Amino acid sequence: RKNIPSRPETMTTHFFPAYPWDKSSLKSMPVDLQQFEKLDAYALKVNVKNSVEELVKALLKQARTDLEKVRAIWMWICHHIEYDIVGYHNKSQLSTKPIDVLQTGKSICEGYAGLFEQMCSIAGIQCMKLSGFSKGYGYKIGQTFTGDSDHAWNAVYLDGRWHLLDSTWGSGTVDDSLTKFTFRYNEFYFLTHPALFINNHFPDNSNWQLLKPTLTLKDFENNMLHKSNFYMLGLLTAHPETAVIQTVNGTASVSVDCRSATLFTFKLKGTDEHGLMTLKKHGMKLDIYPQKTGSHKLQIFAKPSKASEEVYNCVLEYVVECKSVDKAMRFPKDLHQPVGPSWFTERQGFLRPSHPDPIIHTNDGRCSVTFTLGKDISVLASLHSDDSSLTEDMRRRHIMQIHRGNQIELKIHLPHAGNFVLKIYAKKKSDPGNYDYVFNYLIACLNTEAKWPAFPQSYSKWAEDYEILEPLSGLLPANRNIQFKLKMHGIAKVLVQAENTYPLTQSRGYWEGTCNTSGCREVFVMVHENANHSFYSHVLKYEVETQ
């Protein structure tokens, strides 16, 4: 046997660098998983059930270093021992003796840890079986831990220091009702960095936290539970760090920091309606406004931006305690998370937004949003609100697009006060297909006086870079002289047709003139593209107020 150092009670030298975790590695020693590929594949194929000694002997054929020996034992256990659900419910039917675990192929944590310890001992590696509290199956956010420990795991001695691992959790998962075990290998619990392991494992003997300073049980109870997915997806920190959040004046905030571009979603009481989530370059920020008092479950989900699958993994769970409701922050049903521009919308070709924040406030019901557009992008925008019966057509007519070079301006005139969703869609001009949804803003207007008519209706001959300077309102007063000023190019003649027809004259790139609205219900702007043709195209249509 190797020269065995004393237990960690006296081993001050082997603790890890002080909490907090320096975020550089998820493991407590450098591990190159690619170098394990051959060994892992070999260990999975070993099929020895008659004795633990024989099994270890077979596994060690391909393992040279102590680290490789531990890896082979770990891999074998994680893929061959299943969690014994029947035994968990009926302890009298259960043996956790290593030979019984090996021969039945199932056990509970105690048996996993015992088999691991014995296999290491046969392989000449020092290993300890540890017990303590865990935030695993059946854990309720904010609960306290009392009585006997509920979980077992191991520490192994490699390269002159102790390392932690949990083969029960490495092997797979049980469902919420604890009726079914599913093998699902989890690399996270192999030599986990102690600062991360403490997140859901609290050993009976605090020396086995392998941390300086150690955490108290109270810290452990209050601290946020990060799912292993949290770290596996490259997420770094979450705020707040406590699992139970109190709202202040009806709202609370959560933020996550991460290494690389990550997409997030959330559910508060199972829906994403009562929050505003914004994506940041390195994470996300979420403001929630629960619309009922009481305790609500908040879940945060994430996936890498490169992932092709639609699957978001749950990375955090909080309990939100809400004492009062902020009714003003009731969001329209059409609001889609995340809200506002981000690295994601930049990738879709919307650059340098005039409004980087998710909410646009307007006092008089008018606002204007500008972007620099990527090449070859065609934009569609529409306005949605819970309390207006806007038709599909009118949703678009309250927004006017103005293009100047690669700049686009969306001029918005709200039909009434309230909260609106500005939805922005895009497609490649060269694509014949449909527009794809890209993102949305929340537009808020509290001024009940605000009431704007729609912009005039435009037809297909109205080119993208034409511009209306006046009249902007699609509804003209009756019996008035109306001043027209339009920016158009490449045409020979412009007429405004009311009861009579009025030509506009061109000066310095603008077509200008007046028309009288008496005796008509509609006014059309028409253009002659070519002086030699007698054919006119309609480009704009205005309504006239009834008397």
PDB file of C-alpha atoms in Angstrom, residues 232-233 260-264 302-313 343-344 347:
ATOM      1  CA  MET A 232     -21.836  22.948 -17.704  1.00  0.00           C
ATOM      2  CA  LEU A 233     -23.286  25.755 -19.871  1.00  0.00           C
ATOM      3  CA  SER A 260     -20.105  33.300 -23.907  1.00  0.00           C
ATOM      4  CA  ALA A 261     -23.265  34.244 -25.768  1.00  0.00           C
ATOM      5  CA  THR A 262     -26.130  32.339 -24.144  1.00  0.00           C
ATOM      6  CA  LEU A 263     -29.881  32.423 -24.735  1.00  0.00           C
ATOM      7  CA  PHE A 264     -32.197  32.513 -21.709  1.00  0.00           C
ATOM      8  CA  ALA A 302     -30.525  28.598 -20.697  1.00  0.00           C
ATOM      9  CA  LYS A 303     -28.971  27.185 -23.839  1.00  0.00           C
ATOM     10  CA  PRO A 304     -25.782  28.015 -25.765  1.00  0.00           C
ATOM     11  CA  SER A 305     -26.436  30.354 -28.713  1.00  0.00           C
ATOM     12  CA  LYS A 306     -24.802  27.810 -31.038  1.00  0.00           C
ATOM     13  CA  ALA A 307     -27.126  24.978 -29.982  1.00  0.00           C
ATOM     14  CA  SER A 308     -29.297  23.776 -32.821  1.00  0.00           C
ATOM     15  CA  GLU A 309     -31.805  22.064 -30.531  1.00  0.00           C
ATOM     16  CA  GLU A 310     -34.695  24.054 -29.192  1.00  0.00           C
ATOM     17  CA  VAL A 311     -34.035  22.629 -25.739  1.00  0.00           C
ATOM     18  CA  TYR A 312     -33.444  25.037 -22.862  1.00  0.00           C
ATOM     19  CA  ASN A 313     -32.075  23.545 -19.631  1.00  0.00           C
ATOM     20  CA  TRP A 343     -26.091  40.736 -29.324  1.00  0.00           C
ATOM     21  CA  PHE A 344     -28.731  38.424 -30.747  1.00  0.00           C
ATOM     22  CA  ARG A 347     -26.463  39.066 -35.380  1.00  0.00           C
TER      23      ARG A 347
END
